[in-house]
PDB file of C-alpha atoms and ligand atoms in Angstrom:
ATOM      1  CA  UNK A   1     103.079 100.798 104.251  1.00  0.00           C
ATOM      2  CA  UNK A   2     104.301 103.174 101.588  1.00  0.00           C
ATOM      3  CA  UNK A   3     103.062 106.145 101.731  1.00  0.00           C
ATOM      4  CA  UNK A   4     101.899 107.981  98.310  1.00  0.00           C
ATOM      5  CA  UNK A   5      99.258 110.228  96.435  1.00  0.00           C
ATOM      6  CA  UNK A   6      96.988 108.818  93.981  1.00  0.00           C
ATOM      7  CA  UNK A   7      96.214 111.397  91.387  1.00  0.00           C
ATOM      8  CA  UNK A   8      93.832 109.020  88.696  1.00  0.00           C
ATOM      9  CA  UNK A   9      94.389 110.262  84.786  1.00  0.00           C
ATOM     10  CA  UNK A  10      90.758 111.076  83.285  1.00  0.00           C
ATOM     11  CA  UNK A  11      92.640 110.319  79.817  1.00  0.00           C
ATOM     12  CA  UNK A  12      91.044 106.755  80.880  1.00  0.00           C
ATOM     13  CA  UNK A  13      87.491 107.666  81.771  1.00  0.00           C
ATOM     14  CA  UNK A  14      84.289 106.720  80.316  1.00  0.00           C
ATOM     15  CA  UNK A  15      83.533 110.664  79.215  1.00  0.00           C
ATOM     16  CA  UNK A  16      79.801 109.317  78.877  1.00  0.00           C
ATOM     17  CA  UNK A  17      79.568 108.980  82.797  1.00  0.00           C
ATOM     18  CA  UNK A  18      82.194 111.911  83.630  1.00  0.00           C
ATOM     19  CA  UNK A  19      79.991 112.666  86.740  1.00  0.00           C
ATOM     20  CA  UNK A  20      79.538 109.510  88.590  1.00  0.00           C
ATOM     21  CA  UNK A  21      83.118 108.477  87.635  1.00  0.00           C
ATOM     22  CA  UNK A  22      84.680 112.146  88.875  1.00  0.00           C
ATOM     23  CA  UNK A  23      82.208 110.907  91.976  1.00  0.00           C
ATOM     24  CA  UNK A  24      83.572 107.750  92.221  1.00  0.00           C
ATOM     25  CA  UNK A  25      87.403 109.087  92.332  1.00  0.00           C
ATOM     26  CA  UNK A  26      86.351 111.935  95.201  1.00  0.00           C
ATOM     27  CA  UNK A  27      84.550 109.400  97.481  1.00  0.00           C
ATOM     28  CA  UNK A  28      86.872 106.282  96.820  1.00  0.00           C
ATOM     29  CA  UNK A  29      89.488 108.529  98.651  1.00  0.00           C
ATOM     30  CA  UNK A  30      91.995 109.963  95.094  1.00  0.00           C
ATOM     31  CA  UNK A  31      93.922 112.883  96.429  1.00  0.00           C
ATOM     32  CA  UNK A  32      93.959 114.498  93.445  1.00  0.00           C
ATOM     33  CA  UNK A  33      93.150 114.321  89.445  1.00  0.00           C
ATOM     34  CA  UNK A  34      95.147 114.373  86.676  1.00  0.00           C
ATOM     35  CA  UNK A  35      93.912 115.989  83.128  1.00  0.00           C
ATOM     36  CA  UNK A  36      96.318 114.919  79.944  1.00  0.00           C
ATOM     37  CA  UNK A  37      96.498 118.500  77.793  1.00  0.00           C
ATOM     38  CA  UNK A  38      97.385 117.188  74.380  1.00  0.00           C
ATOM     39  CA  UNK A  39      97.744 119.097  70.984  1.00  0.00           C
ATOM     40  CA  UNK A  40      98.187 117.268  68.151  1.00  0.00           C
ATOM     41  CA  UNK A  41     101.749 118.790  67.888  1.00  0.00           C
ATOM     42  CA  UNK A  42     103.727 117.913  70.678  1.00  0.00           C
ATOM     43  CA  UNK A  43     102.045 114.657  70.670  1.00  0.00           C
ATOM     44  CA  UNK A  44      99.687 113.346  68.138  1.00  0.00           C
ATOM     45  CA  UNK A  45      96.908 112.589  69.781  1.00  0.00           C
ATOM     46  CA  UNK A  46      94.732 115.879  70.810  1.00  0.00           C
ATOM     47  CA  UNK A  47      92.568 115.618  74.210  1.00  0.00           C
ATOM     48  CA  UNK A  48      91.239 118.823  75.537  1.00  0.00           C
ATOM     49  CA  UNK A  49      91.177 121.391  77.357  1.00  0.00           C
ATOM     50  CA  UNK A  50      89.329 124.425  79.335  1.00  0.00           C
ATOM     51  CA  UNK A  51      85.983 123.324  78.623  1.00  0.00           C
ATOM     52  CA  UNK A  52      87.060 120.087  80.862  1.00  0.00           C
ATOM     53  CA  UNK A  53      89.199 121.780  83.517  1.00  0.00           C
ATOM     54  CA  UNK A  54      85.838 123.945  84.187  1.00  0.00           C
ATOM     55  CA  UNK A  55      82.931 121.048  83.717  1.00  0.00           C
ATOM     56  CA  UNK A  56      85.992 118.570  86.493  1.00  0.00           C
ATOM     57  CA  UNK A  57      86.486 121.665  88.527  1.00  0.00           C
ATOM     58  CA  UNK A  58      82.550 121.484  89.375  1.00  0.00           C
ATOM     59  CA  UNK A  59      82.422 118.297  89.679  1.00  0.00           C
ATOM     60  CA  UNK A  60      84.695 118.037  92.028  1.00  0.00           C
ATOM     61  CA  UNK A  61      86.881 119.256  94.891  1.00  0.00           C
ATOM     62  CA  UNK A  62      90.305 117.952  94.566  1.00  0.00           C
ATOM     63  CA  UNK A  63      93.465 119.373  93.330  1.00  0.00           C
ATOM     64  CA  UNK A  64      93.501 119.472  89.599  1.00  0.00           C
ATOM     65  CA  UNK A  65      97.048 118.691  88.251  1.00  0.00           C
ATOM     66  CA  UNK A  66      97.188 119.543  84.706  1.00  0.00           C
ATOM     67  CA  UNK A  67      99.601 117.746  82.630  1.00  0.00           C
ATOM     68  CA  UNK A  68     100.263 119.701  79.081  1.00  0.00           C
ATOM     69  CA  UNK A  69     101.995 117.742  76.391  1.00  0.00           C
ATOM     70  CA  UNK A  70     101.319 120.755  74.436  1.00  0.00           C
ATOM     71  CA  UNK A  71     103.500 123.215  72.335  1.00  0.00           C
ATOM     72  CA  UNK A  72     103.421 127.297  73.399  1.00  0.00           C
ATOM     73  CA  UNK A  73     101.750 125.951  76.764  1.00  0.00           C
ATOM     74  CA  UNK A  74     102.067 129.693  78.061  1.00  0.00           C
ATOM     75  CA  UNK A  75      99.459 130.590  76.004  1.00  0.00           C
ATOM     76  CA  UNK A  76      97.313 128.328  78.238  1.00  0.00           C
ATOM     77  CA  UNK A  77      98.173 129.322  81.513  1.00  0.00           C
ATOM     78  CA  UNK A  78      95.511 132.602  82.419  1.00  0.00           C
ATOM     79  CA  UNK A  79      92.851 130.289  81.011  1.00  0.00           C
ATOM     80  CA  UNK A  80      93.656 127.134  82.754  1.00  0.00           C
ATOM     81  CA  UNK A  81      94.133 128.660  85.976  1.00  0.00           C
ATOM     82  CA  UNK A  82      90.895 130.675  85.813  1.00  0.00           C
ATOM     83  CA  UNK A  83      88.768 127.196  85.029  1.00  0.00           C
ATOM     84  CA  UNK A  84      90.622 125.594  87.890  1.00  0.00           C
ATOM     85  CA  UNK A  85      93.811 124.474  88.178  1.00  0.00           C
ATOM     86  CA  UNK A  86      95.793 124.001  91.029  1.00  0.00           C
ATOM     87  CA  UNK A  87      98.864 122.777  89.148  1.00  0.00           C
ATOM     88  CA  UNK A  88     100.311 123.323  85.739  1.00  0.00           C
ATOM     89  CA  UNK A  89     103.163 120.993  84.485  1.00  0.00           C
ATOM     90  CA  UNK A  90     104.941 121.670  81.153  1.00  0.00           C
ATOM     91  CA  UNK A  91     107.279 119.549  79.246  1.00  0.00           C
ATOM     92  CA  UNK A  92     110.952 119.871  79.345  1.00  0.00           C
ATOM     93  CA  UNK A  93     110.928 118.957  75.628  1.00  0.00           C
ATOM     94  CA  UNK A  94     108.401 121.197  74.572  1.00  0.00           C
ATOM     95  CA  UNK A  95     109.970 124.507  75.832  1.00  0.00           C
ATOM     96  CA  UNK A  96     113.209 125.882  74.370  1.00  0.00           C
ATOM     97  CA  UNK A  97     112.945 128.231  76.840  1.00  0.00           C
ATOM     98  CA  UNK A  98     112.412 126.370  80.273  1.00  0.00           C
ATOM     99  CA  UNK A  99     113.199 128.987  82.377  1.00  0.00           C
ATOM    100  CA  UNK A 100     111.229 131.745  80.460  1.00  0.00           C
ATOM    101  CA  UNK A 101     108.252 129.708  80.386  1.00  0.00           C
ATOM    102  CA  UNK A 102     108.629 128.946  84.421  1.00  0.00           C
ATOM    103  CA  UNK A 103     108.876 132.525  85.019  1.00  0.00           C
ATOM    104  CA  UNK A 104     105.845 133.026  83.139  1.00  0.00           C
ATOM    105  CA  UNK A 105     103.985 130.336  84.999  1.00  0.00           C
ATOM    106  CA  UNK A 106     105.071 131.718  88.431  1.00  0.00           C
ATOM    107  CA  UNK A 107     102.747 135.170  87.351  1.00  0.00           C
ATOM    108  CA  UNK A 108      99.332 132.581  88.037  1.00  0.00           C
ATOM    109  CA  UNK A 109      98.192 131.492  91.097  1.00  0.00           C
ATOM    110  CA  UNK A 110      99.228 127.505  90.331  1.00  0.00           C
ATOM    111  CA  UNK A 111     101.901 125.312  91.114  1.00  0.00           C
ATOM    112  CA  UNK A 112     104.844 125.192  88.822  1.00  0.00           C
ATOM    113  CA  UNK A 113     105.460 121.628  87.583  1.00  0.00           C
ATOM    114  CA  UNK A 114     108.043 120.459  84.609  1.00  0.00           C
ATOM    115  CA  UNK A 115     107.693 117.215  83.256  1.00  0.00           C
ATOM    116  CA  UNK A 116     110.478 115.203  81.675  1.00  0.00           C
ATOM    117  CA  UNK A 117     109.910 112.362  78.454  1.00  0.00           C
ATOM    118  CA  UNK A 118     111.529 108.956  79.210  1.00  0.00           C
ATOM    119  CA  UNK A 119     114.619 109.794  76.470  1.00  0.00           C
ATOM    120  CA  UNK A 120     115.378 112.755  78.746  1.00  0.00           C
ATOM    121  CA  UNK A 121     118.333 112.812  81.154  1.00  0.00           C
ATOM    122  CA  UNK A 122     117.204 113.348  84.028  1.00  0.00           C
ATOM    123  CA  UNK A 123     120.184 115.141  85.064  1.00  0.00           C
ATOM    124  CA  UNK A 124     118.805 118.397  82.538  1.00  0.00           C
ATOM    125  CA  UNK A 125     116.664 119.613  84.398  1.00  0.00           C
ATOM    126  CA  UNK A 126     119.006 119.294  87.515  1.00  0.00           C
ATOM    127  CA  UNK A 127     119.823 123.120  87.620  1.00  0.00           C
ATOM    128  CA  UNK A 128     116.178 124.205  87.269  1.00  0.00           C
ATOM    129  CA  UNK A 129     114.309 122.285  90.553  1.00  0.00           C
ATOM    130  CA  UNK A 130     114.491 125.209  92.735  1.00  0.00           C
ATOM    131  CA  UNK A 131     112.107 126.902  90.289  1.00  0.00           C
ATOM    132  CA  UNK A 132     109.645 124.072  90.597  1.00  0.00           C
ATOM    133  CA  UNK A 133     106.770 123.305  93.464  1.00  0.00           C
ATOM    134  CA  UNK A 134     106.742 119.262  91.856  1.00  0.00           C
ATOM    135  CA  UNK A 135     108.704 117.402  89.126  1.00  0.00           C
ATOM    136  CA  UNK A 136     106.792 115.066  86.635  1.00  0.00           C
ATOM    137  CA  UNK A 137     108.757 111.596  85.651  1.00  0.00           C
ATOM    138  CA  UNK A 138     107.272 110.125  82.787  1.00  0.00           C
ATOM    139  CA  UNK A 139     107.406 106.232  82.721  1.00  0.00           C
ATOM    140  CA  UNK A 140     105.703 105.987  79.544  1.00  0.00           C
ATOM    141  CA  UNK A 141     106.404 108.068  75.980  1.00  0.00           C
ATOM    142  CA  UNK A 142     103.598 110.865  76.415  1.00  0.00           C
ATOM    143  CA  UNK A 143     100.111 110.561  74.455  1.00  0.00           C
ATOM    144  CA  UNK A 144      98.513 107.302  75.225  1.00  0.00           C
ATOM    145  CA  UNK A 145      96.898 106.120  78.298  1.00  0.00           C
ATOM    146  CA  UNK A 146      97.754 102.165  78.773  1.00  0.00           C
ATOM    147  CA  UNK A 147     101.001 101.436  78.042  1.00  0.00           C
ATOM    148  CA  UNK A 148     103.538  99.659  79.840  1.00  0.00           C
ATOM    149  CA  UNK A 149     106.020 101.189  82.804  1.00  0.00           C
ATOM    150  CA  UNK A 150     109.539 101.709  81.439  1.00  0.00           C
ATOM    151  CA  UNK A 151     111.395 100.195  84.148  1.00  0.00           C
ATOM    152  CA  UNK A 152     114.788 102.257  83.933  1.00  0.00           C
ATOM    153  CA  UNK A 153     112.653 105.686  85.107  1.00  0.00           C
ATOM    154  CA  UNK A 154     112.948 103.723  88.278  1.00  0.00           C
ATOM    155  CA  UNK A 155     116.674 104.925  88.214  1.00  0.00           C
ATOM    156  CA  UNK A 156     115.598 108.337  87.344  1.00  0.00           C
ATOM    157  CA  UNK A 157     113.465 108.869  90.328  1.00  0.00           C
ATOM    158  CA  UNK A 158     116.673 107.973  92.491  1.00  0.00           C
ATOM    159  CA  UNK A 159     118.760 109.981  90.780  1.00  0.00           C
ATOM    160  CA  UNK A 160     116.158 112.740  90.873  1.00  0.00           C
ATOM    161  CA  UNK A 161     115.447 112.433  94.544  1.00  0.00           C
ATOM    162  CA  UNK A 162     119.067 112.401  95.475  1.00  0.00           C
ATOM    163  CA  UNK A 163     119.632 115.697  93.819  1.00  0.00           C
ATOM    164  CA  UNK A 164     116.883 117.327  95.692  1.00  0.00           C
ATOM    165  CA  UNK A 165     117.882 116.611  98.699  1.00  0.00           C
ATOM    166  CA  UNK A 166     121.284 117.124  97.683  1.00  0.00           C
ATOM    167  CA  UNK A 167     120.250 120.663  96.859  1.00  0.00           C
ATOM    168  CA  UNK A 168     118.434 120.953 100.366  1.00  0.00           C
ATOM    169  CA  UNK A 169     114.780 121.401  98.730  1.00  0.00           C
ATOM    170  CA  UNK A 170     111.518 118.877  99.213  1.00  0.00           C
ATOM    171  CA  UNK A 171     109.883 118.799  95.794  1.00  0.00           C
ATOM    172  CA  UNK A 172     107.452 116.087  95.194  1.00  0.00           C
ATOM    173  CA  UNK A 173     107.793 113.684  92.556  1.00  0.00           C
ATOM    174  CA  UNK A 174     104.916 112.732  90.427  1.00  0.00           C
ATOM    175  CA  UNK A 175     105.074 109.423  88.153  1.00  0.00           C
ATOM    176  CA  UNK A 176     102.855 108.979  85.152  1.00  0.00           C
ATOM    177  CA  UNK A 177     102.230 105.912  82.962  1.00  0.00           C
ATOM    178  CA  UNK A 178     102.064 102.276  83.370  1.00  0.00           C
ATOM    179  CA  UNK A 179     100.990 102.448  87.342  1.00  0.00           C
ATOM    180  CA  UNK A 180      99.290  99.285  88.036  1.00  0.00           C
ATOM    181  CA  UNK A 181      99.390  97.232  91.541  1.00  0.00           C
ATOM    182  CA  UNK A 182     102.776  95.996  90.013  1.00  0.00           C
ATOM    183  CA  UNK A 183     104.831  98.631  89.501  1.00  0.00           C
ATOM    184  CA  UNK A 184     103.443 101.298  92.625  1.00  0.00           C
ATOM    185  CA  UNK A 185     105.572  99.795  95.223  1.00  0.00           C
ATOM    186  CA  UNK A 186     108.834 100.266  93.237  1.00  0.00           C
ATOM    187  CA  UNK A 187     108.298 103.282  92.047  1.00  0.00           C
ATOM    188  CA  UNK A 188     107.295 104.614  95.616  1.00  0.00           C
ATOM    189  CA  UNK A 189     110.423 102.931  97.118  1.00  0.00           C
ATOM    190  CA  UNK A 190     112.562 104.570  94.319  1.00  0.00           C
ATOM    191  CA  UNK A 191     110.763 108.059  95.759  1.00  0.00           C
ATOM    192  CA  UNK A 192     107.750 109.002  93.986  1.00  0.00           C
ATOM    193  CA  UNK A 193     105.123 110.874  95.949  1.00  0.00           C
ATOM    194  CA  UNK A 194     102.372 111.357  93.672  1.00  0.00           C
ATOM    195  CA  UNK A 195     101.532 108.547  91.382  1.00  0.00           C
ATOM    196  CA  UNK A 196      99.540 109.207  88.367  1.00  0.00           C
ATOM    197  CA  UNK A 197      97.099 106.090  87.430  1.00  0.00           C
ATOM    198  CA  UNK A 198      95.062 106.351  84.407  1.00  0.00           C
ATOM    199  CA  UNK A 199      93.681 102.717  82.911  1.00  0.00           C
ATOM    200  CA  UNK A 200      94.370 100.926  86.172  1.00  0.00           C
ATOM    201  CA  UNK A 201      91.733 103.244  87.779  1.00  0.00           C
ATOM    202  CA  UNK A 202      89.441 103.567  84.839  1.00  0.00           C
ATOM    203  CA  UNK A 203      88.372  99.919  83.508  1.00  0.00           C
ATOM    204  CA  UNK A 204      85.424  98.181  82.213  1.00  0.00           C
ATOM    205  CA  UNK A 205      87.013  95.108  84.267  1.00  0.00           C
ATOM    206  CA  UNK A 206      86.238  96.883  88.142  1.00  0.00           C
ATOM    207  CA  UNK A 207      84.571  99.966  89.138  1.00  0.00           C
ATOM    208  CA  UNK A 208      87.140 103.092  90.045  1.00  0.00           C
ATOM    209  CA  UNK A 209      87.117 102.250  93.500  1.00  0.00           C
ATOM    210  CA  UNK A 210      88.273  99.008  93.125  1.00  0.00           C
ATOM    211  CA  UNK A 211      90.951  99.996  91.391  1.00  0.00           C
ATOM    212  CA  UNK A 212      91.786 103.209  93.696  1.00  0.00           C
ATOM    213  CA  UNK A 213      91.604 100.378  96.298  1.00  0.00           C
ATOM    214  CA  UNK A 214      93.993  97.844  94.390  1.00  0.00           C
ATOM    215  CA  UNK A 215      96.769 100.106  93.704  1.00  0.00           C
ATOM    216  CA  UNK A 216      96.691 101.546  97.659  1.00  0.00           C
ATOM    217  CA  UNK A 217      97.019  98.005  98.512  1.00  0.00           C
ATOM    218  CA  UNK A 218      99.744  96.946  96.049  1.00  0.00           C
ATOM    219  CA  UNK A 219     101.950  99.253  98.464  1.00  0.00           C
ATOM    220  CA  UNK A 220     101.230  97.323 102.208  1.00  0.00           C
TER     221      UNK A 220
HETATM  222  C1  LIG B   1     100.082 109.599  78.995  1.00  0.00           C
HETATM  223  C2  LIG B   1      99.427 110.394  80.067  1.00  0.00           C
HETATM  224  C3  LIG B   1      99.022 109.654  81.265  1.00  0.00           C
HETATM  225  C4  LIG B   1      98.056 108.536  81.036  1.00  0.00           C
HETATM  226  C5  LIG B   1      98.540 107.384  81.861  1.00  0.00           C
HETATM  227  O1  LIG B   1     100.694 110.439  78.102  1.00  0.00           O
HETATM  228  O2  LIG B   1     100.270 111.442  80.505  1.00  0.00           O
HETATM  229  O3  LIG B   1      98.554 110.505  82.301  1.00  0.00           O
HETATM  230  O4  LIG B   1      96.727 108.819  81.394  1.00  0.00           O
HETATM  231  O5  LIG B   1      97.809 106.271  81.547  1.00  0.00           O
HETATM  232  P1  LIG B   1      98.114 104.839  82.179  1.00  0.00           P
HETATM  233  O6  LIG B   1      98.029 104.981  83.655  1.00  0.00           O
HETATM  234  O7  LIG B   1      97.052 103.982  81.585  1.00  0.00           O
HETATM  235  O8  LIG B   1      99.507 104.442  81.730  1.00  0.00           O
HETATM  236 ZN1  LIG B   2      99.662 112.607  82.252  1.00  0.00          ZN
END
């Protein structure tokens, strides 16, 4: 059996029933959950922010992994730690300066995380995962829940995971967008650790721990 984490995107959820469905994902055995950070700027769509992080962190006791497809995400980082987060991944795209902005980020109790847009080489960030405590593929352009896996960030997660253990580190790899029973097994077998599942968790179709249970399965 593969072994991987399931962190399930709220991006997905029914916000109506955020308590039984933050519930659901504790007791249907997620390891983690993922909030989507959007501003309007970096992507179009805009999502939220502390007011969630705080109302989730109650709610529940996993690690909160929050993904921001923001602009200026420093700005964010003394606020999102304080409501809750255990990790705080910026985009590769989004900061001219990477390495200023992972500096910053390494002043707040959180995990460091970058995150890298399907059009970027992979092999950019390359000089920058020793700063890092977990590297983001995304399989999907960022802002939308539901769309379908890009199948060449397969080759990116080998690359990626060759590197790292070329450079002698152990930095997880996190994969977001498009993880349905599917695509899980390849992208664990390519070397993702964490996979991030958003609309095949959350769907009117089967209850969240049906689909927590589908996508472990999809990986025997
Ligand atoms: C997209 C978000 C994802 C999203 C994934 O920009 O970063 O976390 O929730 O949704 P699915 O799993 O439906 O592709
Ligand atoms: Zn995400």
């Amino acid at each position: 059996m593969a072994e991987f984490k399931l962190h399930p995107s709220i991006l997905s959820a029914d916000f109506s029933q955020l308590d039984r469905q933050i519930h659901e994902v504790e007791s249907c055995g997620a390891d983690g959950i993922h909030i989507d950070v959007m501003d309007g700027h970096f992507v179009p769509s805009i999502t939220f922010g502390t007011p969630i992080i705080k109302a989730v962190r109650s709610l529940s006791h996993l690690p909160l992994d929050i993904h921001m497809m923001t602009t200026h995400p420093e700005k964010h980082f003394s606020e999102f730690t304080t409501a809750g987060a255990d990790s705080i991944t910026v985009h590769y795209e989004a900061c001219p300066k990477l390495k200023d902005t992972l500096v910053e980020l390494g002043k707040f109790d959180v995990r460091k995380c970058v995150a890298l847009s399907p059009r970027t080489p992979i092999e950019n960030i390359f000089e920058i995962i020793h700063m890092v405590d977990q590297i983001l593929i995304m399989s999907v352009e960022p802002g939308a829940g539901g769309q379908n896996f890009i199948p060449e960030s397969l080759m990116k997660i080998q690359s990626l995971s060759k590197e790292i253990e070329s450079q002698g580190l152990s930095i997880p790899i996190q994969v977001d967008g498009g993880i349905n029973p599917d695509t899980t097994l390849e992208a664990v077998r390519s070397g993702a650790n964490i996979l991030v599942a958003g609309s095949s968790v959350f769907n009117d179709n089967f209850s969240v721990c049906d689909g927590i249970s589908k996508l472990r399965n999809s990986s025997l």
